[in-house]
Coordinates of N, CA and C in Angstrom, one line a residue:
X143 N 61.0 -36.8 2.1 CA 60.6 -37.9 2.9 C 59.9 -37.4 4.2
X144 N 60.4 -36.0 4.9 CA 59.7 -35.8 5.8 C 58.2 -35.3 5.7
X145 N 58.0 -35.0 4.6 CA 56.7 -34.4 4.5 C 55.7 -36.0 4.4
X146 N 56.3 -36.7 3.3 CA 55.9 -37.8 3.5 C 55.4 -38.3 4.8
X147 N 56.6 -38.3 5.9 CA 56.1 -39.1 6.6 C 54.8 -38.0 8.1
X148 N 54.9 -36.6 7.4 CA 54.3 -36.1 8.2 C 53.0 -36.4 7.4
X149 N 52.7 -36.3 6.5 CA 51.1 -36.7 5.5 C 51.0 -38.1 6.2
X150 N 51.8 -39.1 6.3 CA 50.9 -40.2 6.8 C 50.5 -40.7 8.3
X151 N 51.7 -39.3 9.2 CA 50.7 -39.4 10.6 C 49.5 -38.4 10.6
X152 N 49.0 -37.5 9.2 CA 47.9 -36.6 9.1 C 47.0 -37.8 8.8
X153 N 47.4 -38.9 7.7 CA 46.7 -39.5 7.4 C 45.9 -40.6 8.4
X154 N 46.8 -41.2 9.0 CA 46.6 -42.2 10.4 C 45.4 -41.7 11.3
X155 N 45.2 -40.2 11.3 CA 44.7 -39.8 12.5 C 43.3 -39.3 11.8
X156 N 43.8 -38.6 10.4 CA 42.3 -38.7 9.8 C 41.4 -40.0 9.7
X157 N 41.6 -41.5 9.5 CA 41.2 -42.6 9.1 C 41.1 -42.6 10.8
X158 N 41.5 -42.4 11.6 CA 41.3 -42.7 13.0 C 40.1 -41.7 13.7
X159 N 39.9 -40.7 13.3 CA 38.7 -40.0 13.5 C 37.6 -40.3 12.9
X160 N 37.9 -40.6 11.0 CA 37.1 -41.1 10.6 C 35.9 -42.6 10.8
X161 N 37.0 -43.6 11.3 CA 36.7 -44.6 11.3 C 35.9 -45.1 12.8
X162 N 36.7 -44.4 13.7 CA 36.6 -45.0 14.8 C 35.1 -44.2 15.2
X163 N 35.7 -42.6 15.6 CA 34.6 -41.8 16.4 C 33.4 -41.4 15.2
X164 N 34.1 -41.4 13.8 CA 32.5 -41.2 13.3 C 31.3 -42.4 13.3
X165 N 32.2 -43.6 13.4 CA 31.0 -44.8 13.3 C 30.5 -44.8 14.5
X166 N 31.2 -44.3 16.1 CA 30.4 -44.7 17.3 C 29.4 -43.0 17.5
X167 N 30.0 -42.1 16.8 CA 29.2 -41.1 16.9 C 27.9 -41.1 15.7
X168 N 27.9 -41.8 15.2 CA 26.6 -42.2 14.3 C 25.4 -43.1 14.7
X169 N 26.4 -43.8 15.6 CA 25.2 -45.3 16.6 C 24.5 -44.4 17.3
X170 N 25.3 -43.2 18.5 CA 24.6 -42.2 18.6 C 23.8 -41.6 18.6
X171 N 23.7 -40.9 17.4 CA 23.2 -39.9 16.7 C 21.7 -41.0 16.5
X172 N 21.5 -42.0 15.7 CA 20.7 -43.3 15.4 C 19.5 -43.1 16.7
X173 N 20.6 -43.5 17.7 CA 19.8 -44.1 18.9 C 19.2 -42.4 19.3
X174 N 19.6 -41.2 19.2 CA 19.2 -40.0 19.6 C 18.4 -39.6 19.1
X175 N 18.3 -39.8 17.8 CA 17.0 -39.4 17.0 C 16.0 -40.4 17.2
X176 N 16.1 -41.6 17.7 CA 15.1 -42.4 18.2 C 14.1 -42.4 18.7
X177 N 15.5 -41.4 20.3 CA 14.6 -41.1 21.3 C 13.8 -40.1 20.8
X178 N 14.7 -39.0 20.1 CA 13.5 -38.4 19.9 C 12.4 -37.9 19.1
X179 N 12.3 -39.1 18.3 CA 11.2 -39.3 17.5 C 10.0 -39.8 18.9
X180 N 10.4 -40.8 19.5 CA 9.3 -41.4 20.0 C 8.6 -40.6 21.2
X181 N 9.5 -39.7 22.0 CA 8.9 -38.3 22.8 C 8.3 -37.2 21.8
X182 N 8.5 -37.4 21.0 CA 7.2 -36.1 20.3 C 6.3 -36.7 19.5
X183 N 5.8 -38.3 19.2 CA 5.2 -38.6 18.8 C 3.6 -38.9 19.3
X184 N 3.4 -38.7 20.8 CA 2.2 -38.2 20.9 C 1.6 -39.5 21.4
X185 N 2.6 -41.0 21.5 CA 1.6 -42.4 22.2 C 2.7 -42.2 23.5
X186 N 2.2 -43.1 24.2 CA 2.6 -43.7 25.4 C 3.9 -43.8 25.6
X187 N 4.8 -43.4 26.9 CA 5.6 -43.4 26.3 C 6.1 -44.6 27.3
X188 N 7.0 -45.9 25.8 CA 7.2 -46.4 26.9 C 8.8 -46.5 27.5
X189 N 8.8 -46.0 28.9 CA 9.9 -45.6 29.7 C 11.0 -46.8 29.6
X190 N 10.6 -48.5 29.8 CA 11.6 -48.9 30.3 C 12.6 -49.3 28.6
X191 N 11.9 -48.9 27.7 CA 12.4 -49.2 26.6 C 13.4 -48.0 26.3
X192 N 13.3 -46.7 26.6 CA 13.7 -45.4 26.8 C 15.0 -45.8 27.6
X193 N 14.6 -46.4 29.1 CA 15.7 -46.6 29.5 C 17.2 -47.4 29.0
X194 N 16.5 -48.3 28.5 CA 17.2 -49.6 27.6 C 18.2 -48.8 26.8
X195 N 18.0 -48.2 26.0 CA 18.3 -47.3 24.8 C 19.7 -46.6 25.5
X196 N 19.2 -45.7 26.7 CA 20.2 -44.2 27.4 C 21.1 -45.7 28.4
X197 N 21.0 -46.6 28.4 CA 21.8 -47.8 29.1 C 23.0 -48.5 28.0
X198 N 22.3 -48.4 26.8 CA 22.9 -49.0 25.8 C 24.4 -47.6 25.5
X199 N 24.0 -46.8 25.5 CA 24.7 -45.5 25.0 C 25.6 -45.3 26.0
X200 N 25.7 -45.6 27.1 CA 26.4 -45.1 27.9 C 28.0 -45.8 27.6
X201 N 28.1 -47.4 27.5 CA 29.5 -47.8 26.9 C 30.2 -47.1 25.6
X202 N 29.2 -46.7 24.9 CA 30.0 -45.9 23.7 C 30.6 -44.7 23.9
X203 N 29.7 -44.0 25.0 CA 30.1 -43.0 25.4 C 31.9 -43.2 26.2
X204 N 31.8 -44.1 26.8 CA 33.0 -44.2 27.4 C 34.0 -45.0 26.5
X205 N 33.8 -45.8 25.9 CA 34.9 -46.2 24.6 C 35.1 -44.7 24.1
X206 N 34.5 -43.7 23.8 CA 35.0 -42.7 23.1 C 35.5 -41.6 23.8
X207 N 35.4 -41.6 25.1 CA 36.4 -40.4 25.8 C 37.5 -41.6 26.2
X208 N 37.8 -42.8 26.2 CA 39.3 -43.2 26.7 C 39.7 -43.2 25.0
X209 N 39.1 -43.2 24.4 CA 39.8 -43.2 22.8 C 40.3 -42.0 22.4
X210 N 40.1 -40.7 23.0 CA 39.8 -38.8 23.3 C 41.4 -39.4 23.8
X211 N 41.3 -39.7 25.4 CA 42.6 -40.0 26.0 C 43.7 -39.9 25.2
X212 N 43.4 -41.3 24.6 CA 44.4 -42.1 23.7 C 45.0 -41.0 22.4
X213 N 44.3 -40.9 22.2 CA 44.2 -40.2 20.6 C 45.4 -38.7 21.3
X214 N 44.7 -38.0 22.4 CA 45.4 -36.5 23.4 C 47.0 -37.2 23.3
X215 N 47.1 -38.4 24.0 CA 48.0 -38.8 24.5 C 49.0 -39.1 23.4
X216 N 48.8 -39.1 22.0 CA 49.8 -39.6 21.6 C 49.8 -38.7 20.8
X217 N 49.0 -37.3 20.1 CA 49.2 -36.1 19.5 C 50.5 -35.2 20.2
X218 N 50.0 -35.3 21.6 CA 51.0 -34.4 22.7 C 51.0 -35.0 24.0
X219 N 51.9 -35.8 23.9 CA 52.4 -37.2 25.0 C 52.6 -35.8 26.6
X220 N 51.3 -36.0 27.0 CA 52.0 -35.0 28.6 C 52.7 -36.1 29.4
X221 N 52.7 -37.1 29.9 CA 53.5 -37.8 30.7 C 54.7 -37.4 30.5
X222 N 55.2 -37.6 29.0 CA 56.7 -37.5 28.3 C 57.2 -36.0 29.5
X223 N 56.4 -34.7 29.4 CA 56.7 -33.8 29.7 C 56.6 -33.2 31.2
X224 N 56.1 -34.2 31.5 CA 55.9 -33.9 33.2 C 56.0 -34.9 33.5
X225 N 56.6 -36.1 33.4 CA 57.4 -36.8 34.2 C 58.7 -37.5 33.8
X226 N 59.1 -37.4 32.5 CA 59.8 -37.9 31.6 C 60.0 -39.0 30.7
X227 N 60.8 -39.3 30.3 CA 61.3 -40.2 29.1 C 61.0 -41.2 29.6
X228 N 61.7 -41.7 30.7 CA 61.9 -43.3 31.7 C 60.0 -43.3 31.8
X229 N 59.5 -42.5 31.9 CA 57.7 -42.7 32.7 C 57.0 -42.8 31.6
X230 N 57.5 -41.9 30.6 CA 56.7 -41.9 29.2 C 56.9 -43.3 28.4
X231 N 58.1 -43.9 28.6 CA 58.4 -45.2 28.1 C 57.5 -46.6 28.2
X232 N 57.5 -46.1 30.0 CA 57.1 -47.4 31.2 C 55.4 -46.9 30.1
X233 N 54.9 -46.2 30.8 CA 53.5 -46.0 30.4 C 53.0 -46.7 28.8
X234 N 53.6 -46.3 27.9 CA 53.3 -46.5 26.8 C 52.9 -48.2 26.5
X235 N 54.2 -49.0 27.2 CA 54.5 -50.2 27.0 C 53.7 -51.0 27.8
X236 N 53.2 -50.4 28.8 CA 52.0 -50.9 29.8 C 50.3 -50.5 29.3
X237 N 50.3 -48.8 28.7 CA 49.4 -49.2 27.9 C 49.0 -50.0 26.6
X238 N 50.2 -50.3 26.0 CA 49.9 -50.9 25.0 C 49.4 -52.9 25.1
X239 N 50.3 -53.1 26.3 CA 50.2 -54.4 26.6 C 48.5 -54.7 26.9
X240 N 48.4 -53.5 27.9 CA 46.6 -53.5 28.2 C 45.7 -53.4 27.3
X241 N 45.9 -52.4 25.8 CA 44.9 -52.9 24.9 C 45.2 -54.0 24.5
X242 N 46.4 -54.6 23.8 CA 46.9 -55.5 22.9 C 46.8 -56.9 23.6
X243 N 46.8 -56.9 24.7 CA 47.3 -58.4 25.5 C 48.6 -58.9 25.0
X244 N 49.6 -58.1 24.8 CA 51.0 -58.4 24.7 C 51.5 -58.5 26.1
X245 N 52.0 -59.1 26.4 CA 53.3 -59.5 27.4 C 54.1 -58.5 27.3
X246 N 54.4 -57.5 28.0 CA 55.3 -56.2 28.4 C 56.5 -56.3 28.8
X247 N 57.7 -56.0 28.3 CA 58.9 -56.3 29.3 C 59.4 -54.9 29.2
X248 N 60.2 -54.2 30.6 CA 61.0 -52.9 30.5 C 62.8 -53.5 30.8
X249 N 63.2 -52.8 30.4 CA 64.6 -52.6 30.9 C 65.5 -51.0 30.7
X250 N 64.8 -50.7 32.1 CA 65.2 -49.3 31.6 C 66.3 -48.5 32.7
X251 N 66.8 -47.3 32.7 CA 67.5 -47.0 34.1 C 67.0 -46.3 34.8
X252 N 67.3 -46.4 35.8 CA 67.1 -46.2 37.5 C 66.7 -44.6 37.4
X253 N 67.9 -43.5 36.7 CA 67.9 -42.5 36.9 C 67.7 -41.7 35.6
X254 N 67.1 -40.3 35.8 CA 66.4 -40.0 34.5 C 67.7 -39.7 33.4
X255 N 67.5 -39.3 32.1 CA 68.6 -39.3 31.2 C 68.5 -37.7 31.0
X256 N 69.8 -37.3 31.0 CA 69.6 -35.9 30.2 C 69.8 -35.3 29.0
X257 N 68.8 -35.5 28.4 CA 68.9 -34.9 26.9 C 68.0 -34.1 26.3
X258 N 68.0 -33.7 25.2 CA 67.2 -32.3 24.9 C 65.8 -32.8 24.7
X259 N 64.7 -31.7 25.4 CA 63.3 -32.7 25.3 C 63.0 -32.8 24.2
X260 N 63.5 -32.2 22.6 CA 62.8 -32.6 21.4 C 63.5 -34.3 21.0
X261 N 64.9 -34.3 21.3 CA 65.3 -35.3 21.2 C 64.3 -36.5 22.1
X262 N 64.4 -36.7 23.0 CA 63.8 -36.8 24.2 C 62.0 -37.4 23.5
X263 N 61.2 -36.8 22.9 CA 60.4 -36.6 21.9 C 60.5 -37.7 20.7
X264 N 61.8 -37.6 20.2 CA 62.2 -38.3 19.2 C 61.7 -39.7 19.5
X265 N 62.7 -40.1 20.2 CA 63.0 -41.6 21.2 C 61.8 -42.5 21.7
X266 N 60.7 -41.5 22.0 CA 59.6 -41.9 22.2 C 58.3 -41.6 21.6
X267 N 59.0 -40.8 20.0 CA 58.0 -41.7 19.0 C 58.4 -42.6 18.4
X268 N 59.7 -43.2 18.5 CA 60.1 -44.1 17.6 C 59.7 -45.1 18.5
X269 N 59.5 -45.5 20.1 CA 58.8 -46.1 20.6 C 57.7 -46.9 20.0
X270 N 56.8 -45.5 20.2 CA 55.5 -45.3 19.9 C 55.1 -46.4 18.8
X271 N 56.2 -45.9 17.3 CA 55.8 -46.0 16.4 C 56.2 -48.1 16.0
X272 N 57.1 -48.2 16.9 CA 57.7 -49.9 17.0 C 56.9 -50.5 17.6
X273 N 56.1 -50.0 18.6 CA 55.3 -50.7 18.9 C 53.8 -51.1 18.1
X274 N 53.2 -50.2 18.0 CA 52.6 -50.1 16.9 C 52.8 -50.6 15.9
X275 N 54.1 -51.1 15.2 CA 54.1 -52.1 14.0 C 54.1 -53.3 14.9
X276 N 54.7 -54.0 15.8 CA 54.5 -55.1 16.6 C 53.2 -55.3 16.5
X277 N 52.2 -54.7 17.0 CA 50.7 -55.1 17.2 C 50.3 -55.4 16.2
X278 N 50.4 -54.6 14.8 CA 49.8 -54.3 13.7 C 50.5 -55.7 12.7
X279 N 51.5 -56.0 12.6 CA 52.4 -57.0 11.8 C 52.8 -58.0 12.7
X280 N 53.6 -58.7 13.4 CA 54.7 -58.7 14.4 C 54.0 -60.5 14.2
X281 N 52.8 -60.2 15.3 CA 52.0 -61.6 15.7 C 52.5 -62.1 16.7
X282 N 53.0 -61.3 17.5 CA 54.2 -61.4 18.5 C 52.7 -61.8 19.5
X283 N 53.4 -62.4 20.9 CA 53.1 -62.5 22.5 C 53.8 -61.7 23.2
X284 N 54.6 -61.4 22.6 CA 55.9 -60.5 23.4 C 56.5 -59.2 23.1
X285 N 56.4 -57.9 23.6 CA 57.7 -57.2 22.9 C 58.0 -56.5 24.6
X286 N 59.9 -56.3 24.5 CA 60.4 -55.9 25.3 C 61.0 -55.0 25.1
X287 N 61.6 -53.6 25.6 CA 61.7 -52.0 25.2 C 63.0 -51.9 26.6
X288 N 64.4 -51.7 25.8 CA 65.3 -51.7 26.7 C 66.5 -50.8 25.9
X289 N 66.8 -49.9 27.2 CA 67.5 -48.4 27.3 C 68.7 -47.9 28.2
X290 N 69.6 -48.3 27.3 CA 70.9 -48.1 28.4 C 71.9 -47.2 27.6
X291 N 73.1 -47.9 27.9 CA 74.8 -46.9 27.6 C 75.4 -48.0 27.0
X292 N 76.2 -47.7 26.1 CA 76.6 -48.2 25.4 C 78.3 -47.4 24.9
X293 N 79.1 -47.4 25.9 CA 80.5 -46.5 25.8 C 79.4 -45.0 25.7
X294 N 79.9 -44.4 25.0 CA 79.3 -42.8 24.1 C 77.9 -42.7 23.7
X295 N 77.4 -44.3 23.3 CA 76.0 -44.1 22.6 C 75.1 -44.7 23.8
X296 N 74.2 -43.8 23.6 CA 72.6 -44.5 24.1 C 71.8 -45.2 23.5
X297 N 71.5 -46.4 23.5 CA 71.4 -47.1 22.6 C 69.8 -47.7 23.0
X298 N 68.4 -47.9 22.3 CA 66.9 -48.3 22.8 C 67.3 -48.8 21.6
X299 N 66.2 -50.1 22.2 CA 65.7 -51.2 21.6 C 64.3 -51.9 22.0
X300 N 63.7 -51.9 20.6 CA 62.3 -52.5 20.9 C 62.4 -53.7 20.2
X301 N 62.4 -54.8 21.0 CA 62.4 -56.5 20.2 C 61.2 -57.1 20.7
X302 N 60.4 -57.9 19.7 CA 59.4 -58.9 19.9 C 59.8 -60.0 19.1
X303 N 58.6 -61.2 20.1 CA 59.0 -62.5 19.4 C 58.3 -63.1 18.6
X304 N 57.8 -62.5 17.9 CA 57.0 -62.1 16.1 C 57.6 -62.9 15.2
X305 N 56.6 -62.7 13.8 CA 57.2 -63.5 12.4 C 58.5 -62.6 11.7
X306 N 59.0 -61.4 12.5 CA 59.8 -60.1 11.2 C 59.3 -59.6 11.1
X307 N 60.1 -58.6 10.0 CA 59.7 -57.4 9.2 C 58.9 -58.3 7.9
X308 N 57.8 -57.8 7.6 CA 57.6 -57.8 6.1 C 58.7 -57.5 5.2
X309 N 58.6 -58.6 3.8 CA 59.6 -57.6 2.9 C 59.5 -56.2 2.5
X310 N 58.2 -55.9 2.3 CA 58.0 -54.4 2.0 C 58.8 -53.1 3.1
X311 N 58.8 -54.0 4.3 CA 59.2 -52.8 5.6 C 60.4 -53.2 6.3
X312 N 61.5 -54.0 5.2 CA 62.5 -54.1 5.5 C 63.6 -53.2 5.3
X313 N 65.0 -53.2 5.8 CA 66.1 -52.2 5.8 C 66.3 -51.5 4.1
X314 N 66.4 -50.5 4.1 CA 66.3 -50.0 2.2 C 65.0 -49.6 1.6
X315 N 63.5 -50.4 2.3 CA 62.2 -50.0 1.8 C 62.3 -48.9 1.8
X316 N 61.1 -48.3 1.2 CA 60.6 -46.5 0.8 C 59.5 -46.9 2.7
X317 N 59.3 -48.0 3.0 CA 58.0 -47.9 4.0 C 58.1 -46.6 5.3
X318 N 57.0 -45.8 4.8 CA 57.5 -44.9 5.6 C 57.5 -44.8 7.5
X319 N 57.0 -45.4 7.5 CA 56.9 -46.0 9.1 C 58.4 -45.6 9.3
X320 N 59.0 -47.1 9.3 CA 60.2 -47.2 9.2 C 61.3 -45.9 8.9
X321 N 61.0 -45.1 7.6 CA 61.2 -44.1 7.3 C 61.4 -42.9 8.6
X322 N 60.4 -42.6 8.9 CA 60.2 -41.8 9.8 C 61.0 -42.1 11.2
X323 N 61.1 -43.4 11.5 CA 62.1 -43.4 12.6 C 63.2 -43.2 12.2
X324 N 63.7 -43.4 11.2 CA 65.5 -42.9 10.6 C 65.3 -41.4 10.2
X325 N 64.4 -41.1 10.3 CA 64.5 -39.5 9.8 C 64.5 -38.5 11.4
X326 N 63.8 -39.4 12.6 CA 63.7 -38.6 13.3 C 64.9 -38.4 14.3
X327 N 65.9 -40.1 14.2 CA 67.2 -39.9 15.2 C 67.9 -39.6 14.4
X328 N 67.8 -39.1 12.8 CA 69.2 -38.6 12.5 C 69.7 -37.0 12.4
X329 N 68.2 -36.5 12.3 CA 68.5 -35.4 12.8 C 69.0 -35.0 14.2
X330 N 69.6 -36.1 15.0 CA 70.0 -35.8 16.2 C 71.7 -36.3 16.2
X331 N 71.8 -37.0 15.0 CA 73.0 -37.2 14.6 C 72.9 -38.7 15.4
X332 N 71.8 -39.7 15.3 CA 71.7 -41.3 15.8 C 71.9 -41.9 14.7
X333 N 71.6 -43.3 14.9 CA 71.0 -44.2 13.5 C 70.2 -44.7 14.3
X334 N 69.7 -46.2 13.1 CA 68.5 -47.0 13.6 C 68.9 -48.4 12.3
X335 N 68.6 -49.5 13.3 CA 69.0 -50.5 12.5 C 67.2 -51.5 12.6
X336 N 67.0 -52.0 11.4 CA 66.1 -52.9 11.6 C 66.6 -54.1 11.7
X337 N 66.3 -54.8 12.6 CA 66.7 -56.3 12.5 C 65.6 -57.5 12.6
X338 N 66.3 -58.6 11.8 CA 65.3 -59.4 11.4 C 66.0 -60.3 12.2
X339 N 65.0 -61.3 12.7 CA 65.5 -62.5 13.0 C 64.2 -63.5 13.2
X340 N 64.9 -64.3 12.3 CA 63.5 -65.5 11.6 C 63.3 -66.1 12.5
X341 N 64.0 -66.8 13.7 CA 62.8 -67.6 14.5 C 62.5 -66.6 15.7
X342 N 62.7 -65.5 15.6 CA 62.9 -64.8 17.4 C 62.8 -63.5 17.0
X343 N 61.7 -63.5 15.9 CA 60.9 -61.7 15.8 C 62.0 -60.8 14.9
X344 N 61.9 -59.2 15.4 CA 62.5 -58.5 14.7 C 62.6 -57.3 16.4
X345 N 63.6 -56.8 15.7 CA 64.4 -55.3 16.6 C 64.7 -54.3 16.0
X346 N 64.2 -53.1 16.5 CA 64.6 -51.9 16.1 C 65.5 -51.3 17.4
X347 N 66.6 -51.2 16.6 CA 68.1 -50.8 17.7 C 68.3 -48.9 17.4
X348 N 68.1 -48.4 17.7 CA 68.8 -46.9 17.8 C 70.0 -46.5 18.9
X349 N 70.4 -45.8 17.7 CA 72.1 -45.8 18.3 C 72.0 -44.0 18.4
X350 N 72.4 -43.6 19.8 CA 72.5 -42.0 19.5 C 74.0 -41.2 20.3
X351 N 74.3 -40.8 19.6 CA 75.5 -40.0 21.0 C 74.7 -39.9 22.0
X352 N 76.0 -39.9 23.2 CA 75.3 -39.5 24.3 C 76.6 -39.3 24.9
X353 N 77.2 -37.8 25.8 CA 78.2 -37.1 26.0 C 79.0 -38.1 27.1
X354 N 80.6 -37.8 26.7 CA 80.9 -38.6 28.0 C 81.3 -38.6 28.9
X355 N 80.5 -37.1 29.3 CA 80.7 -36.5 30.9 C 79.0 -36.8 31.6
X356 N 78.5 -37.4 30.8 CA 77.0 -37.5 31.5 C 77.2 -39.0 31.9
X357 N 76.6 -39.1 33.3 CA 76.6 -40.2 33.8 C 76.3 -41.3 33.0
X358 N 76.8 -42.8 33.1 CA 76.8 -44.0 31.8 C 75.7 -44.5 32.7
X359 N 75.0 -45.7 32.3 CA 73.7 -46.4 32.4 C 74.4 -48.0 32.0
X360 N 74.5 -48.7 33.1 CA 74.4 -50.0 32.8 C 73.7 -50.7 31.9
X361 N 74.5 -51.7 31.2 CA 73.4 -52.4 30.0 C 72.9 -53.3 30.7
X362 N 71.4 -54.0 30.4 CA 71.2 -54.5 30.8 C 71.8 -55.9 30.9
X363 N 71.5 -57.4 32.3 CA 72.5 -58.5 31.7 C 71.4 -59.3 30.7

């Protein structure tokens, strides 16, 4: 299952290079051979049409380095690692609201958590990856991302106010999405529950030890 689910974030990112940057690097390429077909063709050249062209290209150009960003950012999350979990959280859920026009909610704690950075890692691709089905499935206005103490366990939760899980990507499916977040908190010795709830979306709850000499984190009210 983990290979599995590692083929299908190779695959996500192939169809995302394919899709995205080869079609704007083609419009490109189109408009570049244009230009320069018409500078070595030997008539007049006309400039403001020239201009038009190097004016038109310049948005694409910039859709595709914040897409570079995007794409950097979620291969090898540097926020996560130079400012932590709590900032890698906030960010995510604020970028995502900004592409998506989702309504963002946090509830998170005050002070950083201490746990191992691959775990650490973990937590915030299962983020990643909840949010991303929200956008993708959900049909949500809403999702809110909340991280506290729970006695021993640390307990995140991403809930939106969506249609559910599909049946296909419900608790027991092979869907690997899903998959991959139970695969990644249990090798930390966590779980992860999917939850449905027909008029008021769906939640993914992760449950993880968390020692209990390390400072507790208020739930939220």
């Amino acid at each position: 299952r983990l290979n599995s689910v590692r083929e299908l974030e190779r695959t996500n990112l192939a169809r995302e290079l394919h899709d995205y940057f080869g079609q704007h690097l083609t419009a490109l390429q189109i408009d570049l051979m244009w230009m320069g077909r018409h500078l070595s063709c030997g008539r007049p050249l006309d400039v403001a049409l020239l201009y038009d062209k190097i004016v038109a290209m310049e948005p694409i150009i910039e859709r595709l380095t914040e897409q570079t960003q995007t794409l950097c950012a979620s291969l090898r999350p540097s926020v996560l690692y130079d400012l932590g979990l709590l900032a890698a959280i906030e960010w995510q859920v604020e970028d995502t609201a900004k592409r998506s026009g989702l309504s963002g909610k946090l509830s998170l704690p005050s002070t950083e958590l201490e746990l191992d950075p691959d775990c650490a890692l973990a937590l915030f691709r299962i983020v990643q990856e909840a949010l991303v089905n929200v956008i993708r499935h959900a049909k949500a206005t809403q999702v809110e991302v909340l991280l506290h103490t729970e006695g021993a366990k640390l307990v995140l939760e991403v809930q939106d106010n969506g249609c559910g899980f599909a049946a296909e990507a419900r608790p027991g499916s092979q869907s690997l999405g899903l998959l991959g977040m139970r695969e990644r908190i249990e090798a930390f010795g966590g779980s992860v529950e999917f939850i449905n709830r027909p008029t008021q979306g769906a939640c993914v709850r992760v449950r993880l030890p968390y020692g209990d000499k390390r400072s507790k984190i208020n739930p939220p009210s």
